Coordinates of C-alpha atoms and ligand atoms in Angstrom, one line a residue:
M1156 CA 195.5 -147.0 206.0
E1157 CA 199.0 -147.7 204.9
A1158 CA 200.6 -151.0 205.9
G1159 CA 202.3 -150.4 209.3
Q1160 CA 200.7 -147.2 210.0
G1161 CA 199.6 -147.0 213.6
S1162 CA 201.6 -149.8 214.7
E1163 CA 203.8 -147.6 216.7
G1164 CA 201.2 -145.2 217.7
I1165 CA 202.4 -141.9 219.0
L1166 CA 206.0 -142.7 218.2
S1167 CA 205.3 -143.2 214.5
Q1168 CA 206.6 -140.9 211.7
G1169 CA 203.2 -140.1 210.9
M1170 CA 202.3 -138.6 214.2
T1171 CA 205.3 -136.1 214.3
Q1172 CA 203.0 -133.1 214.4
K1173 CA 200.9 -134.4 217.3
R1174 CA 203.9 -135.7 219.2
E1175 CA 205.5 -132.3 219.0
E1176 CA 202.4 -130.7 220.2
I1177 CA 202.2 -132.9 223.3
V1178 CA 205.9 -132.3 223.9
E1179 CA 205.5 -128.8 224.1
L1180 CA 202.7 -128.9 226.7
L1181 CA 204.8 -131.3 228.6
K1182 CA 207.6 -128.7 228.6
T1183 CA 205.3 -126.3 230.1
A1184 CA 204.3 -128.8 232.7
Y1185 CA 207.7 -129.6 233.4
F1186 CA 208.5 -125.8 234.2
M1187 CA 205.3 -125.4 236.1
E1188 CA 206.4 -128.4 238.5
L1189 CA 209.8 -127.0 239.0
E1190 CA 208.5 -123.4 239.8
T1191 CA 206.0 -125.0 242.2
V1192 CA 209.1 -126.7 243.9
I1193 CA 210.7 -123.3 244.3
S1194 CA 207.6 -121.7 245.6
Y1195 CA 206.8 -124.7 248.1
V1196 CA 210.4 -124.5 249.5
T1197 CA 210.1 -120.9 250.1
N1198 CA 206.6 -121.1 251.4
S1199 CA 207.4 -124.0 253.7
T1200 CA 210.2 -122.2 255.1
N1201 CA 209.0 -118.4 255.7
P1202 CA 205.8 -118.6 257.5
D1203 CA 205.9 -117.6 261.3
G1204 CA 203.2 -118.7 263.9
V1205 CA 201.7 -121.5 265.7
R1206 CA 199.0 -122.2 262.9
A1207 CA 201.7 -121.9 260.1
Q1208 CA 203.3 -125.0 261.3
E1209 CA 200.7 -127.4 259.5
I1210 CA 201.0 -125.3 256.2
K1211 CA 204.7 -125.6 256.5
E1212 CA 204.7 -129.3 257.0
S1213 CA 202.2 -129.9 254.3
L1214 CA 204.2 -127.8 251.8
E1215 CA 207.4 -129.5 252.7
E1216 CA 206.0 -133.1 251.9
D1217 CA 204.5 -131.5 248.7
V1218 CA 207.8 -130.4 247.5
Q1219 CA 209.0 -134.0 247.0
E1220 CA 205.9 -134.9 245.2
E1221 CA 205.9 -131.8 242.8
L1222 CA 209.7 -132.7 242.1
G1223 CA 208.7 -136.4 241.3
H1224 CA 206.1 -134.7 238.9
A1225 CA 208.9 -132.8 237.2
Q1226 CA 211.0 -135.9 236.8
R1227 CA 208.1 -137.8 235.2
F1228 CA 207.3 -135.2 232.7
A1229 CA 210.9 -134.9 231.8
A1230 CA 211.2 -138.7 231.2
R1231 CA 208.2 -138.4 229.0
I1232 CA 209.3 -135.7 227.0
K1233 CA 212.6 -137.7 226.2
E1234 CA 210.5 -140.7 225.5
L1235 CA 208.5 -138.7 222.9
Y1236 CA 211.7 -137.8 221.1
G1237 CA 211.8 -134.2 222.6
V1238 CA 214.6 -132.5 224.5
V1239 CA 214.1 -131.4 228.1
P1240 CA 214.5 -127.6 228.1
G1241 CA 217.4 -126.1 230.0
S1242 CA 217.1 -123.7 232.8
L1243 CA 217.4 -120.6 230.5
D1244 CA 214.1 -121.3 229.1
F1245 CA 212.4 -120.9 232.3
K1246 CA 210.1 -118.3 232.9
A1247 CA 208.6 -117.6 236.4
E1248 CA 205.0 -116.9 236.5
Q1249 CA 203.7 -117.7 240.0
T1250 CA 203.2 -113.9 241.2
Y1251 CA 200.6 -115.1 243.7
L1252 CA 203.2 -117.3 245.6
Q1253 CA 205.6 -114.7 246.4
P1254 CA 206.5 -114.0 250.1
P1255 CA 203.8 -111.9 251.9
E1256 CA 204.6 -108.6 253.8
E1257 CA 204.0 -110.1 257.0
Q1258 CA 205.3 -113.7 257.5
T1259 CA 202.3 -114.5 259.6
D1260 CA 200.0 -114.1 256.6
V1261 CA 199.2 -117.6 256.4
V1262 CA 196.2 -117.0 254.2
H1263 CA 198.1 -115.4 251.5
V1264 CA 200.3 -118.7 251.2
I1265 CA 196.9 -120.9 251.2
K1266 CA 195.4 -118.9 248.6
G1267 CA 198.6 -119.0 246.5
V1268 CA 198.7 -122.7 246.8
I1269 CA 195.2 -123.1 245.6
E1270 CA 195.9 -121.0 242.7
A1271 CA 199.0 -122.9 241.8
E1272 CA 197.2 -126.2 241.9
T1273 CA 194.3 -124.9 240.0
G1274 CA 196.5 -123.7 237.2
A1275 CA 198.2 -127.2 237.2
I1276 CA 194.8 -128.9 237.3
E1277 CA 193.7 -126.8 234.1
H1278 CA 196.8 -127.4 232.1
Y1279 CA 196.8 -131.2 233.0
E1280 CA 193.2 -131.5 231.9
K1281 CA 194.2 -129.8 228.5
I1282 CA 196.9 -132.5 228.0
I1283 CA 194.4 -135.4 228.8
E1284 CA 192.2 -133.8 226.1
V1285 CA 195.1 -133.5 223.5
T1286 CA 196.2 -137.0 224.2
E1287 CA 192.8 -138.8 224.2
E1288 CA 192.8 -141.6 221.6
V1289 CA 196.5 -140.7 220.4
D1290 CA 198.8 -141.1 223.4
L1291 CA 197.3 -143.1 226.2
V1292 CA 200.6 -143.5 227.9
T1293 CA 201.0 -139.7 228.4
Q1294 CA 197.4 -139.5 229.1
D1295 CA 197.6 -142.1 231.9
M1296 CA 200.6 -140.6 233.6
V1297 CA 199.0 -137.1 233.5
I1298 CA 195.6 -138.5 234.9
A1299 CA 197.7 -139.7 238.0
I1300 CA 199.5 -136.6 238.5
L1301 CA 196.1 -134.6 238.0
H1302 CA 194.7 -136.8 240.8
D1303 CA 197.8 -135.8 243.1
E1304 CA 197.1 -132.0 242.4
Q1305 CA 193.4 -132.4 243.0
G1306 CA 194.4 -133.8 246.5
H1307 CA 196.7 -130.9 247.1
R1308 CA 194.1 -128.4 246.3
R1309 CA 191.3 -129.9 248.3
L1310 CA 193.7 -130.0 251.3
F1311 CA 194.4 -126.4 251.0
E1312 CA 190.6 -125.8 250.4
G1313 CA 190.2 -127.2 253.9
F1314 CA 192.9 -125.1 255.4
L1315 CA 191.3 -121.9 253.8
R1316 CA 187.8 -123.0 255.0
E1317 CA 189.1 -122.7 258.6
Y1318 CA 190.1 -119.1 258.3
E1319 CA 187.0 -118.3 256.3
A1320 CA 184.7 -119.6 259.2
E1321 CA 186.7 -117.3 261.5
G1322 CA 186.1 -114.4 259.2
K1323 CA 190.0 -114.2 258.5
A1324 CA 190.0 -115.0 254.8
Ligands
FE2_1332 FE1 202.8 -131.4 240.7
FE2_1333 FE1 200.6 -130.1 243.6

């Protein structure tokens, strides 16, 4: 090992390629979070009906949490010498969280949320893998965010369970 190598870890010149790989994954995560913010604002507003209230309130809370995630991903991109992408680079992908035909179709929303959270969980697991032993700070941050997403998914799986028990999902 050359003198000094490794002293700066992921921020060192020798780690440029690895760092850029991580930055790309973080950019994807950043946009995923922001799209989730859009989808959760939408779906915390549209649904009608007595039983929709719980779902709406829960999504309303999540909006703030997902926005916080986006901001943490942005900050980490910068720390790794990356540039946070602008809105023109954004491509929407959450087909499953578009408004349903009937605004009382709460099951559609619940399933969409589970799919969004599952997508986030899978992407963050990948970042945790890629950062293993090379960027523990990013890994630590993403583990904490992954914990939040697991909590979100579990909550909505519980909502779905209720509808499944009644044969409505
Ligand atoms: Fe999130
Ligand atoms: Fe989430």
